[in-house]
PDB file of C-alpha atoms in Angstrom:
ATOM      1  CA  MET A  20     131.754  45.277  67.996  1.00 85.00           C
ATOM      2  CA  ASP A  21     134.502  44.789  65.471  1.00 95.00           C
ATOM      3  CA  PHE A  22     133.241  43.976  61.993  1.00 98.00           C
ATOM      4  CA  ALA A  23     134.858  40.536  62.091  1.00 97.00           C
ATOM      5  CA  ASP A  24     132.566  39.683  65.021  1.00 97.00           C
ATOM      6  CA  GLN A  25     129.393  40.878  63.324  1.00 98.00           C
ATOM      7  CA  LEU A  26     126.689  38.909  61.590  1.00 98.00           C
ATOM      8  CA  VAL A  27     124.744  41.367  59.457  1.00 99.00           C
ATOM      9  CA  VAL A  28     121.337  41.016  57.836  1.00 98.00           C
ATOM     10  CA  VAL A  29     120.760  43.406  54.922  1.00 98.00           C
ATOM     11  CA  THR A  30     117.146  43.392  53.808  1.00 98.00           C
ATOM     12  CA  GLY A  31     116.595  43.939  50.110  1.00 97.00           C
ATOM     13  CA  GLY A  32     120.277  43.132  49.729  1.00 97.00           C
ATOM     14  CA  GLY A  33     120.276  41.516  46.314  1.00 96.00           C
ATOM     15  CA  ARG A  34     120.487  44.616  44.157  1.00 93.00           C
ATOM     16  CA  GLY A  35     120.860  48.392  44.067  1.00 92.00           C
ATOM     17  CA  LEU A  36     121.716  50.070  47.352  1.00 94.00           C
ATOM     18  CA  GLY A  37     121.305  46.756  49.173  1.00 96.00           C
ATOM     19  CA  ALA A  38     124.069  45.162  47.122  1.00 97.00           C
ATOM     20  CA  ALA A  39     126.369  48.106  47.865  1.00 97.00           C
ATOM     21  CA  LEU A  40     125.658  47.672  51.579  1.00 98.00           C
ATOM     22  CA  VAL A  41     126.411  43.949  51.376  1.00 98.00           C
ATOM     23  CA  ARG A  42     129.710  44.599  49.612  1.00 98.00           C
ATOM     24  CA  ALA A  43     130.699  47.268  52.134  1.00 98.00           C
ATOM     25  CA  PHE A  44     130.136  45.054  55.165  1.00 98.00           C
ATOM     26  CA  THR A  45     131.804  42.077  53.518  1.00 98.00           C
ATOM     27  CA  LYS A  46     134.858  44.150  52.661  1.00 98.00           C
ATOM     28  CA  GLN A  47     135.240  44.996  56.352  1.00 98.00           C
ATOM     29  CA  GLY A  48     135.213  41.303  57.275  1.00 98.00           C
ATOM     30  CA  ALA A  49     131.636  40.905  58.495  1.00 98.00           C
ATOM     31  CA  ARG A  50     129.522  37.882  57.739  1.00 98.00           C
ATOM     32  CA  VAL A  51     126.428  38.934  55.818  1.00 98.00           C
ATOM     33  CA  VAL A  52     122.994  37.515  55.117  1.00 98.00           C
ATOM     34  CA  ILE A  53     121.410  38.864  51.939  1.00 98.00           C
ATOM     35  CA  ASP A  54     117.660  39.004  52.390  1.00 98.00           C
ATOM     36  CA  TYR A  55     115.704  39.134  49.150  1.00 97.00           C
ATOM     37  CA  ARG A  56     112.121  38.814  48.029  1.00 95.00           C
ATOM     38  CA  GLY A  57     112.022  38.747  44.225  1.00 92.00           C
ATOM     39  CA  SER A  58     115.687  39.158  43.304  1.00 93.00           C
ATOM     40  CA  ARG A  59     116.807  35.573  43.733  1.00 95.00           C
ATOM     41  CA  GLU A  60     119.133  35.498  40.736  1.00 97.00           C
ATOM     42  CA  GLN A  61     120.935  38.716  41.714  1.00 97.00           C
ATOM     43  CA  ALA A  62     121.147  37.771  45.400  1.00 98.00           C
ATOM     44  CA  GLU A  63     122.542  34.318  44.781  1.00 98.00           C
ATOM     45  CA  ALA A  64     125.018  35.656  42.239  1.00 98.00           C
ATOM     46  CA  LEU A  65     126.234  38.261  44.730  1.00 98.00           C
ATOM     47  CA  ALA A  66     126.587  35.664  47.484  1.00 98.00           C
ATOM     48  CA  GLY A  67     128.503  33.388  45.134  1.00 98.00           C
ATOM     49  CA  GLU A  68     130.829  36.220  44.184  1.00 98.00           C
ATOM     50  CA  LEU A  69     131.584  37.222  47.777  1.00 98.00           C
ATOM     51  CA  GLY A  70     132.300  33.754  49.151  1.00 97.00           C
ATOM     52  CA  ASP A  71     131.541  31.691  52.235  1.00 97.00           C
ATOM     53  CA  GLN A  72     131.010  34.644  54.550  1.00 98.00           C
ATOM     54  CA  VAL A  73     127.815  35.573  52.657  1.00 98.00           C
ATOM     55  CA  ILE A  74     124.560  33.688  52.132  1.00 98.00           C
ATOM     56  CA  ALA A  75     121.349  34.641  50.342  1.00 98.00           C
ATOM     57  CA  VAL A  76     118.006  33.822  51.973  1.00 98.00           C
ATOM     58  CA  ALA A  77     114.514  34.567  50.663  1.00 98.00           C
ATOM     59  CA  ALA A  78     112.163  36.337  53.068  1.00 98.00           C
ATOM     60  CA  ASP A  79     109.413  38.905  52.637  1.00 97.00           C
ATOM     61  CA  VAL A  80     109.985  41.330  55.509  1.00 97.00           C
ATOM     62  CA  THR A  81     106.264  42.045  55.798  1.00 97.00           C
ATOM     63  CA  ASP A  82     105.728  38.407  56.855  1.00 97.00           C
ATOM     64  CA  GLN A  83     106.835  37.773  60.465  1.00 98.00           C
ATOM     65  CA  ALA A  84     107.121  33.996  59.986  1.00 98.00           C
ATOM     66  CA  GLN A  85     109.437  34.421  57.003  1.00 98.00           C
ATOM     67  CA  VAL A  86     111.571  36.919  58.927  1.00 98.00           C
ATOM     68  CA  ASP A  87     111.830  34.584  61.924  1.00 98.00           C
ATOM     69  CA  ALA A  88     112.922  31.781  59.599  1.00 98.00           C
ATOM     70  CA  LEU A  89     115.506  34.101  58.023  1.00 98.00           C
ATOM     71  CA  PHE A  90     117.096  34.832  61.403  1.00 98.00           C
ATOM     72  CA  ALA A  91     117.010  31.157  62.400  1.00 98.00           C
ATOM     73  CA  THR A  92     118.791  30.245  59.165  1.00 98.00           C
ATOM     74  CA  ALA A  93     121.428  32.910  59.769  1.00 98.00           C
ATOM     75  CA  HIS A  94     122.090  31.637  63.300  1.00 98.00           C
ATOM     76  CA  GLU A  95     122.265  28.028  62.143  1.00 98.00           C
ATOM     77  CA  ARG A  96     124.621  28.806  59.257  1.00 98.00           C
ATOM     78  CA  PHE A  97     127.084  30.965  61.183  1.00 98.00           C
ATOM     79  CA  GLY A  98     126.643  29.699  64.752  1.00 98.00           C
ATOM     80  CA  THR A  99     125.973  33.119  66.282  1.00 97.00           C
ATOM     81  CA  PRO A 100     123.022  35.462  66.687  1.00 98.00           C
ATOM     82  CA  VAL A 101     122.561  38.338  64.263  1.00 98.00           C
ATOM     83  CA  THR A 102     124.368  41.394  65.636  1.00 98.00           C
ATOM     84  CA  THR A 103     123.439  43.999  63.037  1.00 98.00           C
ATOM     85  CA  VAL A 104     120.335  44.652  60.944  1.00 99.00           C
ATOM     86  CA  VAL A 105     120.184  47.056  58.024  1.00 98.00           C
ATOM     87  CA  ASN A 106     116.562  47.743  57.084  1.00 98.00           C
ATOM     88  CA  ASN A 107     116.948  48.612  53.424  1.00 96.00           C
ATOM     89  CA  ALA A 108     114.073  46.695  51.786  1.00 95.00           C
ATOM     90  CA  LEU A 109     111.876  48.945  49.682  1.00 87.00           C
ATOM     91  CA  ALA A 110     108.332  48.131  48.665  1.00 78.00           C
ATOM     92  CA  ASP A 111     107.838  48.337  44.906  1.00 77.00           C
ATOM     93  CA  PHE A 112     108.724  51.901  44.010  1.00 68.00           C
ATOM     94  CA  ALA A 113     110.397  53.927  41.263  1.00 68.00           C
ATOM     95  CA  PHE A 114     111.794  57.424  41.718  1.00 68.00           C
ATOM     96  CA  ASN A 115     110.131  59.096  38.776  1.00 67.00           C
ATOM     97  CA  GLY A 116     108.249  62.237  39.765  1.00 71.00           C
ATOM     98  CA  ASP A 117     106.316  62.358  36.519  1.00 71.00           C
ATOM     99  CA  ALA A 118     104.790  58.969  37.248  1.00 75.00           C
ATOM    100  CA  ARG A 119     103.929  59.456  40.918  1.00 79.00           C
ATOM    101  CA  SER A 120     100.444  60.052  42.299  1.00 88.00           C
ATOM    102  CA  HIS A 121      99.713  63.643  43.285  1.00 89.00           C
ATOM    103  CA  ALA A 122      97.378  64.716  46.084  1.00 91.00           C
ATOM    104  CA  ASP A 123      94.107  64.304  44.190  1.00 93.00           C
ATOM    105  CA  PRO A 124      94.414  60.741  42.865  1.00 93.00           C
ATOM    106  CA  ILE A 125      96.662  59.089  45.465  1.00 94.00           C
ATOM    107  CA  THR A 126      95.015  56.244  47.381  1.00 95.00           C
ATOM    108  CA  TRP A 127      95.443  54.959  50.891  1.00 96.00           C
ATOM    109  CA  GLY A 128      96.502  51.656  49.338  1.00 94.00           C
ATOM    110  CA  GLU A 129      99.649  53.349  48.031  1.00 93.00           C
ATOM    111  CA  PHE A 130     100.423  54.648  51.523  1.00 94.00           C
ATOM    112  CA  ALA A 131      99.693  51.277  53.088  1.00 95.00           C
ATOM    113  CA  GLY A 132     102.077  49.516  50.723  1.00 94.00           C
ATOM    114  CA  GLN A 133     104.944  51.796  51.716  1.00 94.00           C
ATOM    115  CA  PHE A 134     104.139  51.559  55.437  1.00 96.00           C
ATOM    116  CA  GLU A 135     104.080  47.779  55.155  1.00 96.00           C
ATOM    117  CA  GLY A 136     107.536  47.673  53.613  1.00 95.00           C
ATOM    118  CA  SER A 137     109.252  50.381  55.656  1.00 96.00           C
ATOM    119  CA  VAL A 138     107.645  50.285  59.092  1.00 97.00           C
ATOM    120  CA  ARG A 139     106.181  46.818  59.405  1.00 97.00           C
ATOM    121  CA  GLY A 140     109.274  45.305  57.819  1.00 98.00           C
ATOM    122  CA  ALA A 141     111.607  47.104  60.230  1.00 98.00           C
ATOM    123  CA  LEU A 142     109.451  46.099  63.195  1.00 98.00           C
ATOM    124  CA  HIS A 143     109.583  42.445  62.144  1.00 98.00           C
ATOM    125  CA  THR A 144     113.352  42.363  61.727  1.00 98.00           C
ATOM    126  CA  THR A 145     113.901  44.205  64.998  1.00 98.00           C
ATOM    127  CA  GLN A 146     111.697  41.808  66.909  1.00 98.00           C
ATOM    128  CA  ALA A 147     113.409  38.812  65.314  1.00 98.00           C
ATOM    129  CA  ALA A 148     116.833  40.200  66.228  1.00 98.00           C
ATOM    130  CA  LEU A 149     116.097  41.113  69.848  1.00 98.00           C
ATOM    131  CA  PRO A 150     116.581  37.726  71.561  1.00 98.00           C
ATOM    132  CA  GLY A 151     120.023  37.262  70.027  1.00 98.00           C
ATOM    133  CA  MET A 152     121.119  40.836  70.598  1.00 98.00           C
ATOM    134  CA  ARG A 153     120.029  40.658  74.238  1.00 98.00           C
ATOM    135  CA  GLU A 154     121.953  37.408  74.599  1.00 97.00           C
ATOM    136  CA  LEU A 155     125.061  39.167  73.309  1.00 97.00           C
ATOM    137  CA  GLY A 156     124.397  42.346  75.287  1.00 97.00           C
ATOM    138  CA  ALA A 157     124.785  44.482  72.183  1.00 98.00           C
ATOM    139  CA  GLY A 158     123.308  45.106  68.770  1.00 98.00           C
ATOM    140  CA  ARG A 159     122.970  47.598  65.946  1.00 98.00           C
ATOM    141  CA  ILE A 160     119.859  48.401  63.943  1.00 98.00           C
ATOM    142  CA  ILE A 161     120.334  50.748  60.986  1.00 98.00           C
ATOM    143  CA  ASN A 162     117.295  52.015  59.117  1.00 98.00           C
ATOM    144  CA  VAL A 163     117.457  53.497  55.640  1.00 97.00           C
ATOM    145  CA  GLY A 164     115.590  56.794  55.362  1.00 97.00           C
ATOM    146  CA  THR A 165     115.321  59.727  52.983  1.00 94.00           C
ATOM    147  CA  ASN A 166     116.067  63.453  52.903  1.00 93.00           C
ATOM    148  CA  LEU A 167     112.664  64.081  51.325  1.00 90.00           C
ATOM    149  CA  PHE A 168     110.972  64.884  54.616  1.00 88.00           C
ATOM    150  CA  GLN A 169     113.396  67.800  54.995  1.00 89.00           C
ATOM    151  CA  ASN A 170     113.362  68.691  51.310  1.00 86.00           C
ATOM    152  CA  PRO A 171     110.128  67.428  49.674  1.00 86.00           C
ATOM    153  CA  VAL A 172     110.988  68.523  46.167  1.00 79.00           C
ATOM    154  CA  VAL A 173     108.990  65.690  44.566  1.00 81.00           C
ATOM    155  CA  PRO A 174     105.507  64.619  45.738  1.00 83.00           C
ATOM    156  CA  TYR A 175     106.412  61.101  46.788  1.00 90.00           C
ATOM    157  CA  HIS A 176     103.641  61.328  49.404  1.00 93.00           C
ATOM    158  CA  ASP A 177     103.422  57.640  50.289  1.00 93.00           C
ATOM    159  CA  TYR A 178     107.149  56.911  50.320  1.00 92.00           C
ATOM    160  CA  THR A 179     108.044  60.027  52.307  1.00 94.00           C
ATOM    161  CA  ALA A 180     105.322  59.503  54.908  1.00 96.00           C
ATOM    162  CA  ALA A 181     106.443  55.917  55.481  1.00 96.00           C
ATOM    163  CA  LYS A 182     110.067  56.932  55.901  1.00 96.00           C
ATOM    164  CA  ALA A 183     109.080  59.713  58.304  1.00 97.00           C
ATOM    165  CA  ALA A 184     107.242  57.110  60.380  1.00 98.00           C
ATOM    166  CA  LEU A 185     110.354  54.930  60.250  1.00 98.00           C
ATOM    167  CA  LEU A 186     112.401  57.817  61.651  1.00 98.00           C
ATOM    168  CA  SER A 187     109.962  58.088  64.551  1.00 98.00           C
ATOM    169  CA  LEU A 188     110.240  54.335  65.127  1.00 98.00           C
ATOM    170  CA  THR A 189     114.021  54.656  65.019  1.00 98.00           C
ATOM    171  CA  ARG A 190     113.977  57.159  67.859  1.00 98.00           C
ATOM    172  CA  THR A 191     111.439  55.373  70.047  1.00 98.00           C
ATOM    173  CA  LEU A 192     113.249  52.055  69.603  1.00 98.00           C
ATOM    174  CA  ALA A 193     116.530  53.742  70.501  1.00 98.00           C
ATOM    175  CA  ALA A 194     115.015  54.916  73.783  1.00 98.00           C
ATOM    176  CA  ASP A 195     113.424  51.532  74.471  1.00 98.00           C
ATOM    177  CA  LEU A 196     116.410  49.336  73.599  1.00 98.00           C
ATOM    178  CA  GLY A 197     119.291  51.476  74.808  1.00 98.00           C
ATOM    179  CA  PRO A 198     119.408  49.763  78.223  1.00 98.00           C
ATOM    180  CA  ASP A 199     119.995  46.471  76.388  1.00 98.00           C
ATOM    181  CA  GLY A 200     123.057  47.887  74.622  1.00 98.00           C
ATOM    182  CA  ILE A 201     121.226  48.058  71.298  1.00 98.00           C
ATOM    183  CA  ALA A 202     121.742  51.184  69.191  1.00 98.00           C
ATOM    184  CA  VAL A 203     119.147  52.202  66.604  1.00 98.00           C
ATOM    185  CA  ASN A 204     119.985  54.823  63.985  1.00 98.00           C
ATOM    186  CA  MET A 205     118.965  55.972  60.520  1.00 98.00           C
ATOM    187  CA  VAL A 206     120.957  56.885  57.428  1.00 98.00           C
ATOM    188  CA  SER A 207     118.967  59.098  55.052  1.00 96.00           C
ATOM    189  CA  GLY A 208     120.013  59.588  51.476  1.00 91.00           C
ATOM    190  CA  GLY A 209     118.848  61.715  48.656  1.00 84.00           C
ATOM    191  CA  LEU A 210     118.636  60.468  45.107  1.00 80.00           C
ATOM    192  CA  LEU A 211     121.489  58.013  44.533  1.00 83.00           C
ATOM    193  CA  ARG A 212     123.353  57.544  41.260  1.00 76.00           C
ATOM    194  CA  THR A 213     122.246  54.961  40.367  1.00 71.00           C
ATOM    195  CA  THR A 214     120.068  52.230  41.893  1.00 70.00           C
ATOM    196  CA  ASP A 215     117.267  50.149  40.432  1.00 69.00           C
ATOM    197  CA  ALA A 216     114.749  52.507  42.028  1.00 63.00           C
ATOM    198  CA  SER A 217     116.413  55.632  40.633  1.00 66.00           C
ATOM    199  CA  ALA A 218     116.987  54.207  37.166  1.00 69.00           C
ATOM    200  CA  ALA A 219     113.721  55.826  36.018  1.00 66.00           C
ATOM    201  CA  THR A 220     114.881  59.280  37.094  1.00 75.00           C
ATOM    202  CA  PRO A 221     115.563  61.642  34.172  1.00 75.00           C
ATOM    203  CA  GLU A 222     119.194  62.691  33.771  1.00 81.00           C
ATOM    204  CA  ALA A 223     118.193  66.331  34.106  1.00 83.00           C
ATOM    205  CA  VAL A 224     117.083  65.667  37.685  1.00 80.00           C
ATOM    206  CA  PHE A 225     120.474  64.196  38.588  1.00 81.00           C
ATOM    207  CA  ASP A 226     122.151  67.240  37.042  1.00 86.00           C
ATOM    208  CA  ALA A 227     119.945  69.658  38.978  1.00 86.00           C
ATOM    209  CA  ILE A 228     120.640  67.919  42.282  1.00 85.00           C
ATOM    210  CA  ALA A 229     124.370  67.875  41.633  1.00 88.00           C
ATOM    211  CA  ALA A 230     124.374  71.588  40.846  1.00 91.00           C
ATOM    212  CA  ASN A 231     122.716  72.376  44.182  1.00 89.00           C
ATOM    213  CA  THR A 232     124.944  70.313  46.472  1.00 91.00           C
ATOM    214  CA  PRO A 233     128.147  71.709  48.001  1.00 93.00           C
ATOM    215  CA  LEU A 234     130.019  68.713  46.566  1.00 91.00           C
ATOM    216  CA  ARG A 235     128.525  69.380  43.099  1.00 92.00           C
ATOM    217  CA  ARG A 236     127.725  65.724  42.535  1.00 89.00           C
ATOM    218  CA  VAL A 237     125.153  63.077  43.329  1.00 89.00           C
ATOM    219  CA  VAL A 238     125.979  60.603  46.090  1.00 90.00           C
ATOM    220  CA  THR A 239     126.616  56.991  45.059  1.00 93.00           C
ATOM    221  CA  PRO A 240     125.286  53.855  46.772  1.00 94.00           C
ATOM    222  CA  GLU A 241     128.851  53.064  47.844  1.00 96.00           C
ATOM    223  CA  GLU A 242     129.180  56.436  49.590  1.00 95.00           C
ATOM    224  CA  PHE A 243     125.863  55.896  51.326  1.00 96.00           C
ATOM    225  CA  ALA A 244     127.059  52.483  52.485  1.00 97.00           C
ATOM    226  CA  ASP A 245     130.116  54.084  54.081  1.00 97.00           C
ATOM    227  CA  ALA A 246     127.822  55.999  56.446  1.00 97.00           C
ATOM    228  CA  ALA A 247     125.966  52.815  57.361  1.00 98.00           C
ATOM    229  CA  LEU A 248     129.313  51.264  58.273  1.00 98.00           C
ATOM    230  CA  PHE A 249     129.898  54.077  60.761  1.00 98.00           C
ATOM    231  CA  PHE A 250     126.713  53.214  62.662  1.00 98.00           C
ATOM    232  CA  ALA A 251     127.803  49.556  62.805  1.00 98.00           C
ATOM    233  CA  SER A 252     131.384  50.355  63.810  1.00 98.00           C
ATOM    234  CA  PRO A 253     132.974  50.649  67.275  1.00 96.00           C
ATOM    235  CA  TRP A 254     133.320  54.411  66.687  1.00 97.00           C
ATOM    236  CA  SER A 255     129.556  54.911  67.016  1.00 98.00           C
ATOM    237  CA  ARG A 256     129.273  53.116  70.352  1.00 95.00           C
ATOM    238  CA  ALA A 257     127.754  56.192  72.058  1.00 97.00           C
ATOM    239  CA  VAL A 258     125.429  57.143  69.180  1.00 98.00           C
ATOM    240  CA  THR A 259     121.781  56.132  69.031  1.00 98.00           C
ATOM    241  CA  GLY A 260     118.455  57.615  67.931  1.00 98.00           C
ATOM    242  CA  GLN A 261     120.158  59.696  65.241  1.00 98.00           C
ATOM    243  CA  ASN A 262     119.399  60.429  61.594  1.00 97.00           C
ATOM    244  CA  LEU A 263     122.460  61.071  59.445  1.00 96.00           C
ATOM    245  CA  VAL A 264     121.686  62.715  56.100  1.00 96.00           C
ATOM    246  CA  VAL A 265     124.070  61.608  53.366  1.00 95.00           C
ATOM    247  CA  ASP A 266     123.252  63.646  50.278  1.00 92.00           C
ATOM    248  CA  GLY A 267     126.340  65.719  49.480  1.00 92.00           C
ATOM    249  CA  GLY A 268     125.127  68.568  51.672  1.00 93.00           C
ATOM    250  CA  LEU A 269     121.884  69.253  49.809  1.00 91.00           C
ATOM    251  CA  VAL A 270     120.006  69.158  53.113  1.00 90.00           C
ATOM    252  CA  ASN A 271     121.953  70.451  56.089  1.00 82.00           C
ATOM    253  CA  ASP A 272     119.617  70.448  59.056  1.00 66.00           C
TER     254      ASP A 272
END
């Protein structure tokens, strides 16, 4: 699918990495739906800035009814089914290792919150997208992951476990949906400079990561978004079930 023919839903698209993803797809000519939960002001401002090819719609991805309504609104507004879903929404989380729960005090509630946002949210959007994608005979689902399950340098137990489960879902969905022409892939970043979630990260951590990457710098949200574009582009038409790590070479397996 050419980008001009795509209707893209970016969950958590109102700010941070989500906003960079929205801008990247819009720049390529795609129509984009910004899904947001609590970032109404930022999402509507971004949609207003980018013009008629972008709308902002409120939906909590953990609520199937809200997700179904989101996809119905997208179809009604643009007259076509959603072709591409980017599962970027992140349950409330801040990348600050000093403030995270270690093994002794962490609760299952913290795990459950991350699984709800990452896995349940992705399942809901996938299920909402399937009828339209099957009608078109093609579709792209792009999940946002992390390099922390290859390089767990900070004990983000709940976040990392949820993203690892999302990688498993990515691969099983790819096998299940491939016959329908639907590709499912993951883009996994490291710490990005800078998103709302990484704003709490001490500068020394950014410096240490940069010093240990072959590129000697920390990846930006815009660079991460470039990789997501690849999985939505015609050049990835034979690629599915993959996890592309975009972290400047910090993790290389």
